[in-house]
Coordinates of C-alpha atoms in Angstrom, one line a residue:
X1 CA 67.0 -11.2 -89.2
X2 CA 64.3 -10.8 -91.6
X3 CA 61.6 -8.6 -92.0
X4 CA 58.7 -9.6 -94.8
X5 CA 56.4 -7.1 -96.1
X6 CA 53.2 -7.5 -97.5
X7 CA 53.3 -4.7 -100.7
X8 CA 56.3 -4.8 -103.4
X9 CA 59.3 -2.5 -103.3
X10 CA 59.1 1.2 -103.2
X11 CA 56.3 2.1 -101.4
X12 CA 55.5 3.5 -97.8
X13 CA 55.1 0.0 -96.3
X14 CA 58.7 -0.9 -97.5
X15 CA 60.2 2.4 -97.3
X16 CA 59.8 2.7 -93.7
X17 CA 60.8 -1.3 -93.3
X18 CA 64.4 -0.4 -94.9
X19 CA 64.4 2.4 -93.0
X20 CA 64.0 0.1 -89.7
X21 CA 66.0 -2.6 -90.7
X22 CA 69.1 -0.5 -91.6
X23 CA 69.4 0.9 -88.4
X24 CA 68.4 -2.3 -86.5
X25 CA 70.9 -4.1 -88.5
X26 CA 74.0 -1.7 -87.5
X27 CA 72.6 -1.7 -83.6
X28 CA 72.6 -5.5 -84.2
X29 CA 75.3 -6.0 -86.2
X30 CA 73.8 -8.6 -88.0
X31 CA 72.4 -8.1 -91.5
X32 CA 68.5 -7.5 -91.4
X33 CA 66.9 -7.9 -94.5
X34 CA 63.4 -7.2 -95.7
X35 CA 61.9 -9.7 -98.0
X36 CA 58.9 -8.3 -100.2
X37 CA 55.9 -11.0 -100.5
X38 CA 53.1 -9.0 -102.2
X39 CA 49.9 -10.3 -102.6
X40 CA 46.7 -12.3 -101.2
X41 CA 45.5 -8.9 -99.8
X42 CA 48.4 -9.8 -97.0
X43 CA 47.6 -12.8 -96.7
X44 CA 50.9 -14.5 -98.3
X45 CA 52.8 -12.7 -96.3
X46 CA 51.5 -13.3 -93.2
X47 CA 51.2 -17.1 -93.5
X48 CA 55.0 -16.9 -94.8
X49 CA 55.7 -15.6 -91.2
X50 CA 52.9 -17.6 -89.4
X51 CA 55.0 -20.8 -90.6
X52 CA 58.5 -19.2 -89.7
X53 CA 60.3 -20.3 -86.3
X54 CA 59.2 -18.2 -83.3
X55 CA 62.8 -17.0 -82.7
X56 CA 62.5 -13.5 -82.7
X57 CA 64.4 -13.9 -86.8
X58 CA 61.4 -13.5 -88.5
X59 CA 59.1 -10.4 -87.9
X60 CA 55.9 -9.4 -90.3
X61 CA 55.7 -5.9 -91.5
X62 CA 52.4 -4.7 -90.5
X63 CA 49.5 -2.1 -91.8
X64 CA 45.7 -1.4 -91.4
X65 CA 45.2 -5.2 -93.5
X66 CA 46.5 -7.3 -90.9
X67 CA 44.4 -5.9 -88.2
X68 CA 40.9 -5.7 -90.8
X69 CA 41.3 -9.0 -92.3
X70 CA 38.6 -11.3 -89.9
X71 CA 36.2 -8.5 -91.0
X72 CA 36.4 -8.9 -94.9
X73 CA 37.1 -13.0 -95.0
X74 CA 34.6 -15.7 -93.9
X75 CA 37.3 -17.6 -93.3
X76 CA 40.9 -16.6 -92.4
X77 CA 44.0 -19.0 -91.9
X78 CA 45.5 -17.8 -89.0
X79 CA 43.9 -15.1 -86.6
X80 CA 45.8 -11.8 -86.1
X81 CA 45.3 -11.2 -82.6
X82 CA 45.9 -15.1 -81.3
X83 CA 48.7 -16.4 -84.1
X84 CA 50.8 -12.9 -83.5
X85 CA 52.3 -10.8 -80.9
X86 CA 52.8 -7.6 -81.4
X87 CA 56.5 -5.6 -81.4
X88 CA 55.8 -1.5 -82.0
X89 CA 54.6 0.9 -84.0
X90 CA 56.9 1.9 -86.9
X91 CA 55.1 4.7 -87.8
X92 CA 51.8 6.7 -89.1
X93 CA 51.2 8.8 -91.7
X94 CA 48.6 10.6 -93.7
X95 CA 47.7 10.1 -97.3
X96 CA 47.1 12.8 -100.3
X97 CA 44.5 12.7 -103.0
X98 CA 46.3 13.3 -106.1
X99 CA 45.2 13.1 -109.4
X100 CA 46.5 12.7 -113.3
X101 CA 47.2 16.7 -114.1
X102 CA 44.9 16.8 -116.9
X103 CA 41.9 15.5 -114.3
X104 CA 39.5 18.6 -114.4
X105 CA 40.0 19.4 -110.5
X106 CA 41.9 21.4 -108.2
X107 CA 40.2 20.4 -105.2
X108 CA 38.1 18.1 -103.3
X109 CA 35.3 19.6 -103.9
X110 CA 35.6 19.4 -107.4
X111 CA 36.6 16.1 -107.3
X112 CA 33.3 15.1 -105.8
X113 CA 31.7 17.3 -108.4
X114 CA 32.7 15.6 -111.3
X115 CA 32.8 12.1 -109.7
X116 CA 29.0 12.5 -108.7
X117 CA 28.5 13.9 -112.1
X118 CA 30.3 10.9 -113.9
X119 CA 29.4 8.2 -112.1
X120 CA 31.7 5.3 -112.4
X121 CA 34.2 7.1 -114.9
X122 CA 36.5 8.4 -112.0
X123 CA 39.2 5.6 -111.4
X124 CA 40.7 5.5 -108.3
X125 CA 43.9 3.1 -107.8
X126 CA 44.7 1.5 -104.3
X127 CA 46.8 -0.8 -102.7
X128 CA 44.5 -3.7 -102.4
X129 CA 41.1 -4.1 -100.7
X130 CA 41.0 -2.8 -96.6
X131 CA 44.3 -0.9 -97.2
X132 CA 44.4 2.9 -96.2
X133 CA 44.8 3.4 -99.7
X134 CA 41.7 1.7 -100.5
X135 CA 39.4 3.1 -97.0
X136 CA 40.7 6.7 -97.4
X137 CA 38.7 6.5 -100.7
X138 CA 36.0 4.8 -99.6
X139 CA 35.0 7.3 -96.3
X140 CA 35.0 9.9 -98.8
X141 CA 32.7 7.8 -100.8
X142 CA 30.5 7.0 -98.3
X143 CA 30.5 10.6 -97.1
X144 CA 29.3 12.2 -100.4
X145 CA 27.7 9.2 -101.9
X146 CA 29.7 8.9 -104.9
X147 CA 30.8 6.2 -107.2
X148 CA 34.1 5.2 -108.5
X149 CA 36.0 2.9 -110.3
X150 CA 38.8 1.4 -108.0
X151 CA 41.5 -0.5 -109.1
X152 CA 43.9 -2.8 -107.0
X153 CA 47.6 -2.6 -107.4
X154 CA 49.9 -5.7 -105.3
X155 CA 51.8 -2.4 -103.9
X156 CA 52.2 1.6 -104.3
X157 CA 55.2 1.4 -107.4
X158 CA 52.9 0.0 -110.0
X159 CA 50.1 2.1 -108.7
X160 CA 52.3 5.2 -109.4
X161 CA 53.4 4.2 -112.9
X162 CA 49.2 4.4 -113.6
X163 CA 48.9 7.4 -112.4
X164 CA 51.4 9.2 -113.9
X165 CA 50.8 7.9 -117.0
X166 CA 47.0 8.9 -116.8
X167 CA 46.2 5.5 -116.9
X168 CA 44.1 6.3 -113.8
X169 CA 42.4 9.4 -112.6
X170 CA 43.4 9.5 -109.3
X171 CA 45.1 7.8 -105.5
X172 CA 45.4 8.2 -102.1
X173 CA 48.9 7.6 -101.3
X174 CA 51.8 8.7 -98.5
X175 CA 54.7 8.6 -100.9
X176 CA 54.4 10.6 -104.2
X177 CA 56.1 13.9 -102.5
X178 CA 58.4 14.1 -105.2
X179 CA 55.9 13.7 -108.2
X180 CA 53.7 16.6 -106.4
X181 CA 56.5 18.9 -106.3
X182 CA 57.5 17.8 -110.0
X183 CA 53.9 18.9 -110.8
X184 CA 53.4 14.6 -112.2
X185 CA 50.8 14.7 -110.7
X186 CA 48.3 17.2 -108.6
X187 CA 47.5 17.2 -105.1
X188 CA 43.9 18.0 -103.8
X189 CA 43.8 17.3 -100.1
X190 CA 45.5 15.0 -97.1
X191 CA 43.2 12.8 -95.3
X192 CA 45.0 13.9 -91.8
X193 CA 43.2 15.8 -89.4
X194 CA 46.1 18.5 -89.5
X195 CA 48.3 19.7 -92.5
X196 CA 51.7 18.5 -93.5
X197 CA 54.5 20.3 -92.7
X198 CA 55.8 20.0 -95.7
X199 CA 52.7 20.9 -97.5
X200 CA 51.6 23.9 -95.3
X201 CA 49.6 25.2 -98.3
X202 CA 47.6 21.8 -99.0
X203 CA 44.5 21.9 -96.9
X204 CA 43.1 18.9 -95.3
X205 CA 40.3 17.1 -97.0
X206 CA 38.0 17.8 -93.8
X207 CA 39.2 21.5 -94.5
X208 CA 37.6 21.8 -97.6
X209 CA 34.0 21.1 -96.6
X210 CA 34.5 17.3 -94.9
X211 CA 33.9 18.0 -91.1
X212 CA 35.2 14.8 -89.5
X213 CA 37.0 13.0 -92.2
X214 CA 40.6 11.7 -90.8
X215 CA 42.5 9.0 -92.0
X216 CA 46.0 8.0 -91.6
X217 CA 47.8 5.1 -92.7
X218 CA 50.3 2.9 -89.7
X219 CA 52.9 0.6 -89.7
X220 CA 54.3 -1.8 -86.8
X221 CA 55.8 -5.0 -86.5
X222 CA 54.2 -8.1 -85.3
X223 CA 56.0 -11.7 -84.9
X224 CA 55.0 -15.5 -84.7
X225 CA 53.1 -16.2 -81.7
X226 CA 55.5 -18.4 -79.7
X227 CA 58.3 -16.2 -80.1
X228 CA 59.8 -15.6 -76.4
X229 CA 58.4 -12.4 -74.4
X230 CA 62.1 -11.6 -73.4
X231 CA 62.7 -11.7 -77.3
X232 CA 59.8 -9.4 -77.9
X233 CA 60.5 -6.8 -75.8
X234 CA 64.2 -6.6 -76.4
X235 CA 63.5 -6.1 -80.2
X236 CA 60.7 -3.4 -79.0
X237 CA 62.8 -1.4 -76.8
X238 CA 65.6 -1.9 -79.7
X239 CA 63.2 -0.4 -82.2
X240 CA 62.1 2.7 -79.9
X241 CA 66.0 3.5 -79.5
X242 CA 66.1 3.3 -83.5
X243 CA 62.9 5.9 -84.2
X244 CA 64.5 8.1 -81.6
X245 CA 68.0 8.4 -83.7
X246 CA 68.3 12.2 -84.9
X247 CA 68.7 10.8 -88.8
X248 CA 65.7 8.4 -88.7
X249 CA 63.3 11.1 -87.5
X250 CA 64.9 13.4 -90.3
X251 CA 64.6 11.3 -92.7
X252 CA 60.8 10.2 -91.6
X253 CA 59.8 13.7 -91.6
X254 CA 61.0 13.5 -95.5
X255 CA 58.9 11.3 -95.8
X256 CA 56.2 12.8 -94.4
X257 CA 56.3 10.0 -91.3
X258 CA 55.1 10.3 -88.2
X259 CA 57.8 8.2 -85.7
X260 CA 55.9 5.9 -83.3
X261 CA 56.8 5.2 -79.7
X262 CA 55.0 2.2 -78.0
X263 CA 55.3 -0.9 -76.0
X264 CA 54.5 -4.4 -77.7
X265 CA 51.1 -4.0 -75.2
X266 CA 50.4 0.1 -76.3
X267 CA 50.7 -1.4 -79.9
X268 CA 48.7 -4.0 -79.4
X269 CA 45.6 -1.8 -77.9
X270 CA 46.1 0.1 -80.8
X271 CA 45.6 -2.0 -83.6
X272 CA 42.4 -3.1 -81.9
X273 CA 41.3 0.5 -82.0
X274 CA 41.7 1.0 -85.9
X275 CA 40.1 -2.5 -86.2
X276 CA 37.2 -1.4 -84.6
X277 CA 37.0 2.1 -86.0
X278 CA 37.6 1.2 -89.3
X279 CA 35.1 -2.6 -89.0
X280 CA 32.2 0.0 -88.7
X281 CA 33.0 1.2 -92.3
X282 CA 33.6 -2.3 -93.6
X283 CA 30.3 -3.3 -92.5
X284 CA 28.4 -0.6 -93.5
X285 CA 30.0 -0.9 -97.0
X286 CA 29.9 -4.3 -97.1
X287 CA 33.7 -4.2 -98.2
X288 CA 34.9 -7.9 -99.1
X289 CA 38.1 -9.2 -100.7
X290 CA 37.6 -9.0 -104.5

């Protein structure tokens, strides 16, 4: 069993894959790997798994991307919604606005500040176009009316290595806990609704004078469209026992995770929800592949 995600090694999207796989694998006892295919804005991963045998061995690691693709290409090989079915939500979580320490801001509010008065000058890395990385920035942007430079990384690890280096001012990103509480780097707000519990004292960016901003990133698995429904729903019901496992929710909360319990049909309805909520900002800021 394989599962291929779309970002290199390190990051949220693979984190939570291995997390998946390793317990899937003992439950199956068969080895499940996960096979990282960055690049293409998604789009080489997807076609690797479009291509594979619908035999329930090949699964596609899936995030915001997948399901906001038909909006940012003219032309798409393959069609989310008709060439996949989906499995279940891995899980959500929020992102945090960090910046370089020597940024001159301690909060969102003076991130804005300087941005809007140094137009252009702020970078901003992401994990490639239509990724939450990459919208959590830009409903900010379109919020304040603001202008930064972004920069597209093929995943989160060689994002990081920018930002800690100074390289670049500043990221929205699920999975620098460590580098926050090493001080690396400085955290200004999560894009959540609600606070982390393991950042009670960050406040949320809609806390700090952003009524109605929310964003949070998810990940779920989808597979080849002819894969059988018995198939489907075996490996669903086999991934809801797996997020309900004492250690995986522990170590998800680590993580800052948020576990996800659906049906292949729930999860399906879903990712049709963030396409349309999140199409109205691609529209309106006429976001297209780079």
């Amino acid at each position: 069993m394989r599962i291929v995600v779309a970002y290199s090694a390190g990051g949220a999207a693979d984190s939570q894959a291995r997390l998946a796989a390793q317990h899937l694998s003992e439950m199956w006892a068969i080895p499940t790997v996960v096979e990282n295919k960055p690049g293409g804005n998604t789009l080489i991963a997807t076609q690797a798994v479009q291509r594979s045998a619908p035999d329930g061995h090949t699964m596609l690691s899936v995030s915001l991307p997948f399901a906001l693709n038909p909006m940012m290409f003219e032309k798409l090989p393959y069609d989310p919604f008709h060439d996949f079915v989906p499995v279940g939500l891995i899980s959500s979580i929020p992102n945090i606005l960090v910046v370089h320490p020597s940024f001159p801001a301690r909060s969102v509010g003076e991130f804005v500040a300087y941005a809007r008065a140094n137009p252009g000058k702020v970078t901003v890395a992401h994990t490639g176009i239509g990724s939450i990385t990459h919208l959590s920035g830009e409903l900010l942007y379109d919020k304040t009316g603001i202008e930064v430079t972004t920069i597209a990384y093929p995943g989160s690890t060689p994002a990081h290595a920018d930002i800690l280096s100074g390289r670049v001012s500043a990221m929205f990103d699920s999975s620098m806990l460590q580098h926050i509480e090493a001080g690396r780097v400085r955290a200004l707000g999560v894009t959540s609704s609600k606070r982390l519990d393991l950042l009670p004292d960050l406040p949320t960016i809609a806390e700090q004078g952003f009524p109605d901003y929310s964003a949070a990133a998810f990940y779920g698995l989808v597979a080849p469209r002819e894969t059988p429904p018995a198939v489907i729903e075996k490996i669903a019901a086999d991934l809801r026992s797996v997020l309900q496992l004492p250690e995986v929710r522990s170590r998800m909360r680590d993580m800052t995770f948020l576990a996800g319990d659906t049906t292949p049909a729930s999860f399906g309805v879903f990712m049709q929800d963030e396409a349309a909520r999140w199409g109205d900002l691609v529209k309106r800021r006429e976001i297209r592949p780079g």
